[in-house]
PDB file of C-alpha atoms and ligand atoms in Angstrom:
ATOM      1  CA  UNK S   1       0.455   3.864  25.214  1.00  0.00           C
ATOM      2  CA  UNK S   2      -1.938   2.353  22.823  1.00  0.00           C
ATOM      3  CA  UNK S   3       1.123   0.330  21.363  1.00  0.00           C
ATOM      4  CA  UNK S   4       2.115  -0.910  24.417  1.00  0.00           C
ATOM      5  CA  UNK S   5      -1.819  -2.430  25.285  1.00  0.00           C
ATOM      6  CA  UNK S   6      -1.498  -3.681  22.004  1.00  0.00           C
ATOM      7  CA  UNK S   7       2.000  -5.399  22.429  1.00  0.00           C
ATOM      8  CA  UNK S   8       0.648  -6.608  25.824  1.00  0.00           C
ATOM      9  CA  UNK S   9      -2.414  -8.274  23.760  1.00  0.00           C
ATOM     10  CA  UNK S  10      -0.235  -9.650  21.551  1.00  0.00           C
ATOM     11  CA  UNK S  11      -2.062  -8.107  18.263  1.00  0.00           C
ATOM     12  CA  UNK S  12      -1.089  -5.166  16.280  1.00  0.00           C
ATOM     13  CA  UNK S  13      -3.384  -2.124  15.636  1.00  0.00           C
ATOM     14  CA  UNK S  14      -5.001  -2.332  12.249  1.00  0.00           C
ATOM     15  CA  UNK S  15      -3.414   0.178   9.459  1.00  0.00           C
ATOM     16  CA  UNK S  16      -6.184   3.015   8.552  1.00  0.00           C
ATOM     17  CA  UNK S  17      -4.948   5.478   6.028  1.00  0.00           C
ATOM     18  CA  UNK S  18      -7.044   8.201   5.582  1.00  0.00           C
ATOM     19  CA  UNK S  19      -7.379  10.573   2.751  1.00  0.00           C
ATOM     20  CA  UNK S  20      -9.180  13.428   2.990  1.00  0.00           C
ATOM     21  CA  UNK S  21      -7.277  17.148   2.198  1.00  0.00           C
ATOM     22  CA  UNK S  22      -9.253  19.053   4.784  1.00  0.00           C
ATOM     23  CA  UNK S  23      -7.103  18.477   7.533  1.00  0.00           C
ATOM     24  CA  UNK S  24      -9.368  19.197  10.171  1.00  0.00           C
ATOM     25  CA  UNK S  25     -11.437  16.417   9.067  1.00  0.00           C
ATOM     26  CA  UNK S  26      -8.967  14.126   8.582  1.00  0.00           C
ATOM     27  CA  UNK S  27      -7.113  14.963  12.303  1.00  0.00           C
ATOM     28  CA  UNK S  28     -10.432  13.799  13.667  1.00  0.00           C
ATOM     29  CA  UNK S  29     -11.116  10.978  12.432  1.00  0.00           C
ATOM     30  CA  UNK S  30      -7.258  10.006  13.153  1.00  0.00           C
ATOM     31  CA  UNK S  31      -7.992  11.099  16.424  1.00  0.00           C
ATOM     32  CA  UNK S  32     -11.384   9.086  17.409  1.00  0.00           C
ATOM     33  CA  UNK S  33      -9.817   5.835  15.275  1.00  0.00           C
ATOM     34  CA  UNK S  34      -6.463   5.953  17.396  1.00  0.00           C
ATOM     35  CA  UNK S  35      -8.263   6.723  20.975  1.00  0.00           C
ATOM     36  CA  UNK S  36      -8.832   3.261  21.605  1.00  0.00           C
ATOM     37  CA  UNK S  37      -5.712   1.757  20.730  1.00  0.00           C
ATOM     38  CA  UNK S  38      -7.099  -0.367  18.206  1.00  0.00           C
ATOM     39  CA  UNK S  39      -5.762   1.336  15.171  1.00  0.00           C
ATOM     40  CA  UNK S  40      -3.271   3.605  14.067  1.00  0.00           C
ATOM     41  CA  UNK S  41      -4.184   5.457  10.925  1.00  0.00           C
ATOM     42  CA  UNK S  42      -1.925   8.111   9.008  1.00  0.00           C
ATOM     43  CA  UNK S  43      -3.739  10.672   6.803  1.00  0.00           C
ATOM     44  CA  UNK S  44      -2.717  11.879   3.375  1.00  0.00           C
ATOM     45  CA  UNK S  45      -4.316  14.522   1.286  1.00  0.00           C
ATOM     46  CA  UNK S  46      -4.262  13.942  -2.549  1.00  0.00           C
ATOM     47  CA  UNK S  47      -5.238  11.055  -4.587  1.00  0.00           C
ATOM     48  CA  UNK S  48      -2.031  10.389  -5.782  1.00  0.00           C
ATOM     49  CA  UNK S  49      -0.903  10.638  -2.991  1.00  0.00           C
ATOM     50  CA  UNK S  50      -2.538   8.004  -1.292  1.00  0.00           C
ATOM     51  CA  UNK S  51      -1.825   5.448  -4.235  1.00  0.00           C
ATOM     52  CA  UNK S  52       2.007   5.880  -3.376  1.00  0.00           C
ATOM     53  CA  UNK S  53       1.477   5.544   0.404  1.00  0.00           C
ATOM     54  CA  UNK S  54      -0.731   2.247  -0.247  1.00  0.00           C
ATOM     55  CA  UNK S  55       1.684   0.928  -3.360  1.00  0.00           C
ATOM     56  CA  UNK S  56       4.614   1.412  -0.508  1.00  0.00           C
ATOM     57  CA  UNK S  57       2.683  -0.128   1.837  1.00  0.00           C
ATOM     58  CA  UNK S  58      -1.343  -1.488   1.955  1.00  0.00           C
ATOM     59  CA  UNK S  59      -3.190  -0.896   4.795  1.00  0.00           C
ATOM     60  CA  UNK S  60      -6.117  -2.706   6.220  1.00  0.00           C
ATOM     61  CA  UNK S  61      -8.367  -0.339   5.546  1.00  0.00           C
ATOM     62  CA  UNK S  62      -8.383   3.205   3.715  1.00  0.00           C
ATOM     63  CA  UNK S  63     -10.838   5.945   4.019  1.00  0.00           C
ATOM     64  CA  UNK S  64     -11.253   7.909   1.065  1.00  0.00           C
ATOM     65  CA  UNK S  65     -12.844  10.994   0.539  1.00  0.00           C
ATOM     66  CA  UNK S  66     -14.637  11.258  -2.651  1.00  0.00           C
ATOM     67  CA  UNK S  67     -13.497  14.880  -3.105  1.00  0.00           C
ATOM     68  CA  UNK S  68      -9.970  15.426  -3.245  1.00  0.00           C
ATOM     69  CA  UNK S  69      -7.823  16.962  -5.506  1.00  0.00           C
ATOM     70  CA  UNK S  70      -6.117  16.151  -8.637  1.00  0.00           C
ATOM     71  CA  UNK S  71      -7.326  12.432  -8.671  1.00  0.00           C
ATOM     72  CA  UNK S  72     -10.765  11.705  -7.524  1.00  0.00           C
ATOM     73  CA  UNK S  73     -11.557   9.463  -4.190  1.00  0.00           C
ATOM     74  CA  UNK S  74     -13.710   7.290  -7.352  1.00  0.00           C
ATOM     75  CA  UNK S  75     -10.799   7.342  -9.536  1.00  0.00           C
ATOM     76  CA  UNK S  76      -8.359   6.310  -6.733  1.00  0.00           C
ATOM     77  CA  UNK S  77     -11.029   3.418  -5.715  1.00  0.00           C
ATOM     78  CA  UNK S  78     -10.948   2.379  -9.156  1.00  0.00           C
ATOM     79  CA  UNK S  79      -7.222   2.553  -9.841  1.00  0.00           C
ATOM     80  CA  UNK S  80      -7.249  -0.028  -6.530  1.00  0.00           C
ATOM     81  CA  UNK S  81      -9.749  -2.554  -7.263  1.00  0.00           C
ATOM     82  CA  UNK S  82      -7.663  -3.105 -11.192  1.00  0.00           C
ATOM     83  CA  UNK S  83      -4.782  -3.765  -9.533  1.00  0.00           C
ATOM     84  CA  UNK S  84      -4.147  -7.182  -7.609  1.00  0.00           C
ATOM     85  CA  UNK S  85      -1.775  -6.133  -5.148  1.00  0.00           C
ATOM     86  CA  UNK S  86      -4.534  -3.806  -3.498  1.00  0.00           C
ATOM     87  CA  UNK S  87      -7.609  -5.101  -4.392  1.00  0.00           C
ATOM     88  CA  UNK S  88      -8.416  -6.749  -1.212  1.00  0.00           C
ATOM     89  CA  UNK S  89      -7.879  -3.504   0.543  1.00  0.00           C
ATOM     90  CA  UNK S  90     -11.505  -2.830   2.234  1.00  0.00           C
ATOM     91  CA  UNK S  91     -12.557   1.136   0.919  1.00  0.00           C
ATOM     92  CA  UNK S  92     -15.005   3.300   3.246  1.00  0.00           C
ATOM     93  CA  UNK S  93     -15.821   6.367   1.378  1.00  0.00           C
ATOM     94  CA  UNK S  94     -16.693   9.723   2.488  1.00  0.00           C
ATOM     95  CA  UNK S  95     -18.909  11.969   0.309  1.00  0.00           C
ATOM     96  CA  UNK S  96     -20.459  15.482   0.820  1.00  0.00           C
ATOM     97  CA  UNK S  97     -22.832  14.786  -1.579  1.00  0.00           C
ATOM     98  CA  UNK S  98     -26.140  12.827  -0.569  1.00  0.00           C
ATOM     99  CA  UNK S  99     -27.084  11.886  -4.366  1.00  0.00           C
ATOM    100  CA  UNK S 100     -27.474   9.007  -5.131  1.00  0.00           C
ATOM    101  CA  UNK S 101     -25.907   7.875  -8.225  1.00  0.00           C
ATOM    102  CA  UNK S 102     -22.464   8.797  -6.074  1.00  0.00           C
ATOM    103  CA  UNK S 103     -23.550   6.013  -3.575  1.00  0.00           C
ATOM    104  CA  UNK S 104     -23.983   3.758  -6.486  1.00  0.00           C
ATOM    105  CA  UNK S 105     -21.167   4.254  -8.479  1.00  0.00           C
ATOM    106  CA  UNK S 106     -19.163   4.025  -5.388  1.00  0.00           C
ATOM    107  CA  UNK S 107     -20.300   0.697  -4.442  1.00  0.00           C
ATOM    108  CA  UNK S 108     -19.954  -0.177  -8.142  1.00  0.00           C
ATOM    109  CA  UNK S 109     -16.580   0.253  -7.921  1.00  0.00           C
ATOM    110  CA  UNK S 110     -15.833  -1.747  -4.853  1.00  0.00           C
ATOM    111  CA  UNK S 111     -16.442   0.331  -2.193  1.00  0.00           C
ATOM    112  CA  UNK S 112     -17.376  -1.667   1.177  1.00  0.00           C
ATOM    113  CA  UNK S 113     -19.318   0.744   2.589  1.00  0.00           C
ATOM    114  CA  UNK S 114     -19.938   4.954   2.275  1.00  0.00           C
ATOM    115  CA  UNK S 115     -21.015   7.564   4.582  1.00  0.00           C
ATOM    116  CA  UNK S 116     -22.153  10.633   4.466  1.00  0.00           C
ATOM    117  CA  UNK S 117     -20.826  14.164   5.649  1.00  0.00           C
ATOM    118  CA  UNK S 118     -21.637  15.374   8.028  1.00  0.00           C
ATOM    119  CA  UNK S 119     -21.126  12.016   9.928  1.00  0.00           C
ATOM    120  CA  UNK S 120     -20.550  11.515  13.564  1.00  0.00           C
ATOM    121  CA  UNK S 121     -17.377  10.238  14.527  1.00  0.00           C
ATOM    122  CA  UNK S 122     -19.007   7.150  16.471  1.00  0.00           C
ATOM    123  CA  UNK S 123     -20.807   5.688  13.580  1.00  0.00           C
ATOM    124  CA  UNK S 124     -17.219   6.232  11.329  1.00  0.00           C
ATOM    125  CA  UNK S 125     -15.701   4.230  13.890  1.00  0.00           C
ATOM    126  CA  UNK S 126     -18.306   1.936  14.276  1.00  0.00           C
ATOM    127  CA  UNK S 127     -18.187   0.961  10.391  1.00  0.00           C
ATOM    128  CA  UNK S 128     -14.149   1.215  10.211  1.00  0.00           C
ATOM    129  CA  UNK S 129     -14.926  -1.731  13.056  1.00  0.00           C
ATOM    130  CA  UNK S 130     -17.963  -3.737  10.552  1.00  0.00           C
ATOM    131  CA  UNK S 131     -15.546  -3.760   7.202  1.00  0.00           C
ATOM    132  CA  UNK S 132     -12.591  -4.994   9.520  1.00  0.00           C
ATOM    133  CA  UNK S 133     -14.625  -7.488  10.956  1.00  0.00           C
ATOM    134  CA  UNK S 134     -15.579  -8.707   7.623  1.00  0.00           C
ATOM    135  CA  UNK S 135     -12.481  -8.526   5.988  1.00  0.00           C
ATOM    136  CA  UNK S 136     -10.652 -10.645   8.783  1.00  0.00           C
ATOM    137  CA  UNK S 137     -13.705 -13.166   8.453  1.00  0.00           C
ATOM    138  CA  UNK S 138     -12.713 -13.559   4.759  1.00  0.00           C
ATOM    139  CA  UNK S 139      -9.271 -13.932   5.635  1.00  0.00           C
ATOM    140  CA  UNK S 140     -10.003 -16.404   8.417  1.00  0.00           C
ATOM    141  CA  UNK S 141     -12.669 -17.996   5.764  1.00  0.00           C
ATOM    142  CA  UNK S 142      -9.543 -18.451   3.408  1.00  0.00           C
ATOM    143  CA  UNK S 143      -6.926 -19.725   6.129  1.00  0.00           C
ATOM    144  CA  UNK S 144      -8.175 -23.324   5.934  1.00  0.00           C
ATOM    145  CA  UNK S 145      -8.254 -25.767   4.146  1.00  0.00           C
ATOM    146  CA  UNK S 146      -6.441 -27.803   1.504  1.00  0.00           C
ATOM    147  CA  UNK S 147      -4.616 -26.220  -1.484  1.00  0.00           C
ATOM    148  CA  UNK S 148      -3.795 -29.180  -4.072  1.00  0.00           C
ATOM    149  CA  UNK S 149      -1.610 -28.083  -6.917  1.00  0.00           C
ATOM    150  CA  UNK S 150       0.712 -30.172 -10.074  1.00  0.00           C
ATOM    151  CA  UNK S 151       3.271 -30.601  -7.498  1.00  0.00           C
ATOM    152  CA  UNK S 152       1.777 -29.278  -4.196  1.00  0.00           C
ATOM    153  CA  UNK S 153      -0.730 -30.748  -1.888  1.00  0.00           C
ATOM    154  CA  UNK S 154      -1.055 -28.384   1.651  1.00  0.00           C
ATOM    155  CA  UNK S 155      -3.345 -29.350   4.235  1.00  0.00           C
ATOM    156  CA  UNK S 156      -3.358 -26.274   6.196  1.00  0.00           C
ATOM    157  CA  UNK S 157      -5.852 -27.448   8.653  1.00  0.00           C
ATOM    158  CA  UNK S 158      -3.451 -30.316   9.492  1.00  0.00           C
ATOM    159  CA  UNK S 159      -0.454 -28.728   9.174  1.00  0.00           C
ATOM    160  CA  UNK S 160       1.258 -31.136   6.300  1.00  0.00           C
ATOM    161  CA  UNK S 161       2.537 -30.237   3.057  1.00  0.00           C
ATOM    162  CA  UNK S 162       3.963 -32.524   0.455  1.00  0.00           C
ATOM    163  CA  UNK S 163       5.418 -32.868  -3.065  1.00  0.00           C
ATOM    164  CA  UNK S 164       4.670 -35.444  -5.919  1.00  0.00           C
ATOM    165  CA  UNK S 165       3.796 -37.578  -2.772  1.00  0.00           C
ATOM    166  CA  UNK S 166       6.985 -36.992  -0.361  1.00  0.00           C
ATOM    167  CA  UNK S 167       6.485 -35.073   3.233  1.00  0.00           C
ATOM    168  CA  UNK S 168       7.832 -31.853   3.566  1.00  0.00           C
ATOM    169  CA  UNK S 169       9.033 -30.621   6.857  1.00  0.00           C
ATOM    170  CA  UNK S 170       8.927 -26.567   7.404  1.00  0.00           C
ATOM    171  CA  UNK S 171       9.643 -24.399  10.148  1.00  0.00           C
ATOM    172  CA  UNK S 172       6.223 -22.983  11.543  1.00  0.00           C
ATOM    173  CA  UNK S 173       7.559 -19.236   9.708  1.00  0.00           C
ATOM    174  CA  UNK S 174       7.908 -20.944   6.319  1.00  0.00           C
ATOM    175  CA  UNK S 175       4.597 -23.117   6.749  1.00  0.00           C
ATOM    176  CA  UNK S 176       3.091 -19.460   7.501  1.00  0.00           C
ATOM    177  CA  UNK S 177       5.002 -17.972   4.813  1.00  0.00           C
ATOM    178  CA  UNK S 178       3.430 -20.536   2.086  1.00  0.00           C
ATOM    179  CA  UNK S 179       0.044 -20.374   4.049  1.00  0.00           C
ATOM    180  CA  UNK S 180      -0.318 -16.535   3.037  1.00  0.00           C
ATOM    181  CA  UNK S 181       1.187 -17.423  -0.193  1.00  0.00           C
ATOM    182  CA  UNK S 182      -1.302 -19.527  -1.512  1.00  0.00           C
ATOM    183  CA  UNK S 183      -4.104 -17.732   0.327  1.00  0.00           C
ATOM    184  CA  UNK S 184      -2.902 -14.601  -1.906  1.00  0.00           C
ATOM    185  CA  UNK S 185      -2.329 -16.959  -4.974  1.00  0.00           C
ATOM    186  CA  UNK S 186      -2.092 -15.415  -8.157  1.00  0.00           C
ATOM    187  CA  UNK S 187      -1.425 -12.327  -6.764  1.00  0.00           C
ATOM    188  CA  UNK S 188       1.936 -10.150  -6.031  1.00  0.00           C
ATOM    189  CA  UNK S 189       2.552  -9.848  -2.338  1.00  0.00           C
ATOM    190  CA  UNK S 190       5.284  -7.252  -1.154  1.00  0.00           C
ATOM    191  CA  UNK S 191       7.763  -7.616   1.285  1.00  0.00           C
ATOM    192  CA  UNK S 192       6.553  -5.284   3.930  1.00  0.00           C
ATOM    193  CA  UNK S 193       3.024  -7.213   3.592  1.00  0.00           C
ATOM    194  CA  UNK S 194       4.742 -10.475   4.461  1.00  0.00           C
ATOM    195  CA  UNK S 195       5.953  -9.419   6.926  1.00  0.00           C
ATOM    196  CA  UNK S 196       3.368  -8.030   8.926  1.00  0.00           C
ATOM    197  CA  UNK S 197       1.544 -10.926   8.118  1.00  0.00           C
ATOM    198  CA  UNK S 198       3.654 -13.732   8.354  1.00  0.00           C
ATOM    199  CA  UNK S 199       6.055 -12.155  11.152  1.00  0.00           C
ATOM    200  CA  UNK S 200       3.431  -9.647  12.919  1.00  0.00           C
ATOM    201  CA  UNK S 201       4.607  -6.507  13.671  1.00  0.00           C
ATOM    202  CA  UNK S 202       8.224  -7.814  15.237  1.00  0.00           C
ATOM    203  CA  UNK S 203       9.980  -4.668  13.225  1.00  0.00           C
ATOM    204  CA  UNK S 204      13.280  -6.030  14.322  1.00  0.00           C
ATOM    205  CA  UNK S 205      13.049  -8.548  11.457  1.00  0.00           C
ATOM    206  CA  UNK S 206      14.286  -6.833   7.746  1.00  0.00           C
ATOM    207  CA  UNK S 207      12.790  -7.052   4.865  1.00  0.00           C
ATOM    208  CA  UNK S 208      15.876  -8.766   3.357  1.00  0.00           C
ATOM    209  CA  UNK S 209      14.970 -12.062   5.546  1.00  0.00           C
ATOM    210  CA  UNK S 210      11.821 -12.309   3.939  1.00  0.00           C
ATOM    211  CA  UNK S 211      14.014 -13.231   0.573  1.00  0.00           C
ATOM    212  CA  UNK S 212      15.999 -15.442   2.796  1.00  0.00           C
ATOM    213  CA  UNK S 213      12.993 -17.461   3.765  1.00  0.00           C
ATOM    214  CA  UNK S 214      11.276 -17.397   0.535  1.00  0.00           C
ATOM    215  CA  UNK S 215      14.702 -19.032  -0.875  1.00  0.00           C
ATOM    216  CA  UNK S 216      14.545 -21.561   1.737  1.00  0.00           C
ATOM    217  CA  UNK S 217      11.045 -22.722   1.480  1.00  0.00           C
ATOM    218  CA  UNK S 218      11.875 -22.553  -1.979  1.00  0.00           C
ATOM    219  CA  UNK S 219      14.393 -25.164  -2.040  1.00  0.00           C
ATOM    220  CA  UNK S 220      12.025 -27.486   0.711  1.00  0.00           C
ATOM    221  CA  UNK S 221       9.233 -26.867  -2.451  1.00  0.00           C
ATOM    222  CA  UNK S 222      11.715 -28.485  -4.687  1.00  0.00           C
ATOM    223  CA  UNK S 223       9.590 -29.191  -8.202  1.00  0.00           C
ATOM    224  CA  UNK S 224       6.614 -26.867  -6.396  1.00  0.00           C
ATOM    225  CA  UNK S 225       9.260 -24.133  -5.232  1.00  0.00           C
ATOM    226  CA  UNK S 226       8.875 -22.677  -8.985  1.00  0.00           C
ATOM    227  CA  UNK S 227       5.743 -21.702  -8.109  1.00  0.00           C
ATOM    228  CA  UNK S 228       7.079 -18.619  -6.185  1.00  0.00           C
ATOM    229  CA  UNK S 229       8.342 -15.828  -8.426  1.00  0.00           C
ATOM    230  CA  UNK S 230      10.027 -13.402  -7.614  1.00  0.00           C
ATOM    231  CA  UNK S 231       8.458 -10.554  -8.821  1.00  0.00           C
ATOM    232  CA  UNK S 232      11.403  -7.512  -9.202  1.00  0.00           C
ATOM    233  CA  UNK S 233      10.545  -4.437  -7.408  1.00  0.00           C
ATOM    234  CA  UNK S 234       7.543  -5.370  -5.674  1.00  0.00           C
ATOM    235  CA  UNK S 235       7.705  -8.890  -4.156  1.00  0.00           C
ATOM    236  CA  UNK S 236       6.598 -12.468  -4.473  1.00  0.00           C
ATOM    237  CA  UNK S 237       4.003 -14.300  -6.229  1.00  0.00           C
ATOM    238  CA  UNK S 238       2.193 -17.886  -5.611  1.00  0.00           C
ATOM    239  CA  UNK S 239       1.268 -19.142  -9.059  1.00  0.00           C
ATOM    240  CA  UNK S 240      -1.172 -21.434  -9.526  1.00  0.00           C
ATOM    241  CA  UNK S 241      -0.351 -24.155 -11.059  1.00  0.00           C
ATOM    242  CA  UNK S 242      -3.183 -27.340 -11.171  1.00  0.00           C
ATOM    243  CA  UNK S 243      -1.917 -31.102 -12.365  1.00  0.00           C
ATOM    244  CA  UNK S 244      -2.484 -31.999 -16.256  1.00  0.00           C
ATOM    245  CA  UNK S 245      -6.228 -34.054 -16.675  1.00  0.00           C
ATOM    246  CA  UNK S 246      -5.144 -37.036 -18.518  1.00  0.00           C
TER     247      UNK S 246
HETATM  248 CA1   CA Y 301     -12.278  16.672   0.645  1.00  0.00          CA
END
């Protein structure tokens, strides 16, 4: 039902993953994040755990309970703010414990925000809502502009990319495509990530069209199109790449 609102709307639910291994807990958060059809969150119970489910694919936002076992809500938060494919995701942790040094050191370590147990499911939801609103204002923030490179010069505002001087015509999917690219620059970007982000949630579309389109836009890039790698296993990566000062 909530799919179908959201289909109707034309924008996808935001990705929530939850970890937390008391499963009451975690069924009701799910539960008050999902009743309005603005999210769909899946819940996982062990550290490790959640690094597979984000490595396989990142969320928008995880909730992380500081007490878990084997690996540590801090130690997964700090495994995902080393490495560059997850680093942007937005963390909300949960903690038992009012000290606080484990406020601190969670915020130290990248957390956006923290609350504590017991919370009421409300002000959860009305946080999960804050982060995502700030996290799609940095994305918007980062979706303009002009990205000049050796080759490259994108005016995303204006919709015109060229290189060493010569127009470039792409389809709108491969101007998108580049758009999230450089956006993400420096940074590995899977395949599922593109393409919710580049095709939306159209599921009909497989991954394997993603390399298609890469190898496409590619080509267009000619000299600049080197500045995609392919990076095996995981995805691509926009590297940048700034002209020589003479
Ligand atoms: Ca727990």
């Amino acid at each position: 039902m909530a799919d179908v609102r959201w289909a109707i709307l034309g924008r996808p639910p935001h990705r929530i993953l939850i970890v937390e291994d008391e499963r009451d807990i975690a069924g009701l958060i799910k539960h008050a994040l999902e009743r309005t059809g603005e999210a769909k969150a899946d819940i996982v119970g062990s550290g490790d755990a959640a690094l597979k489910a984000m490595t396989e694919r990142p969320p928008d936002l995880v909730i992380l309970d500081l007490n878990l076992p084997v690996l540590s809500g801090m130690e997964v938060c700090r495994h995902l703010r080393a490495r560059s494919d997850l680093r942007h995701v937005p963390v909300i942790m949960l903690t038992a414990r009012t000290s606080e040094d484990d406020r601190v050191s969670g915020l130290e370590l990248g957390a956006d925000d923290y609350i504590t147990k017991p919370f009421s499911l409300r002000e959860l939801a009305a946080r999960v809502r804050a982060v995502l609103r700030r996290a799609a204002a940095r994305d918007a923030h980062l979706a303009t502009g002009t990205y000049k490179g050796a080759h490259l010069v994108a005016d995303f505002d204006a919709v015109a990319v060229a290189v060493d001087g010569a127009a470039i015509r792409l389809t709108r999917r491969e101007f998108e495509l580049l758009r999230y690219l450089v956006q993400n620059k420096n940074r590995v970007i899977s395949r599922d990530r593109l393409l919710e982000r580049v095709w939306g949630y159209d599921r009909v579309i497989e991954t394997r069209s993603v390399d298609v389109h890469v190898g496409r836009l590619r080509t267009k890039l000619r000299a600049a199109g080197r500045q995609i790698e392919t990076v095996v296993g995981l995805g691509y990566r926009f590297v940048d790449q700034q002209p020589t000062q003479l």
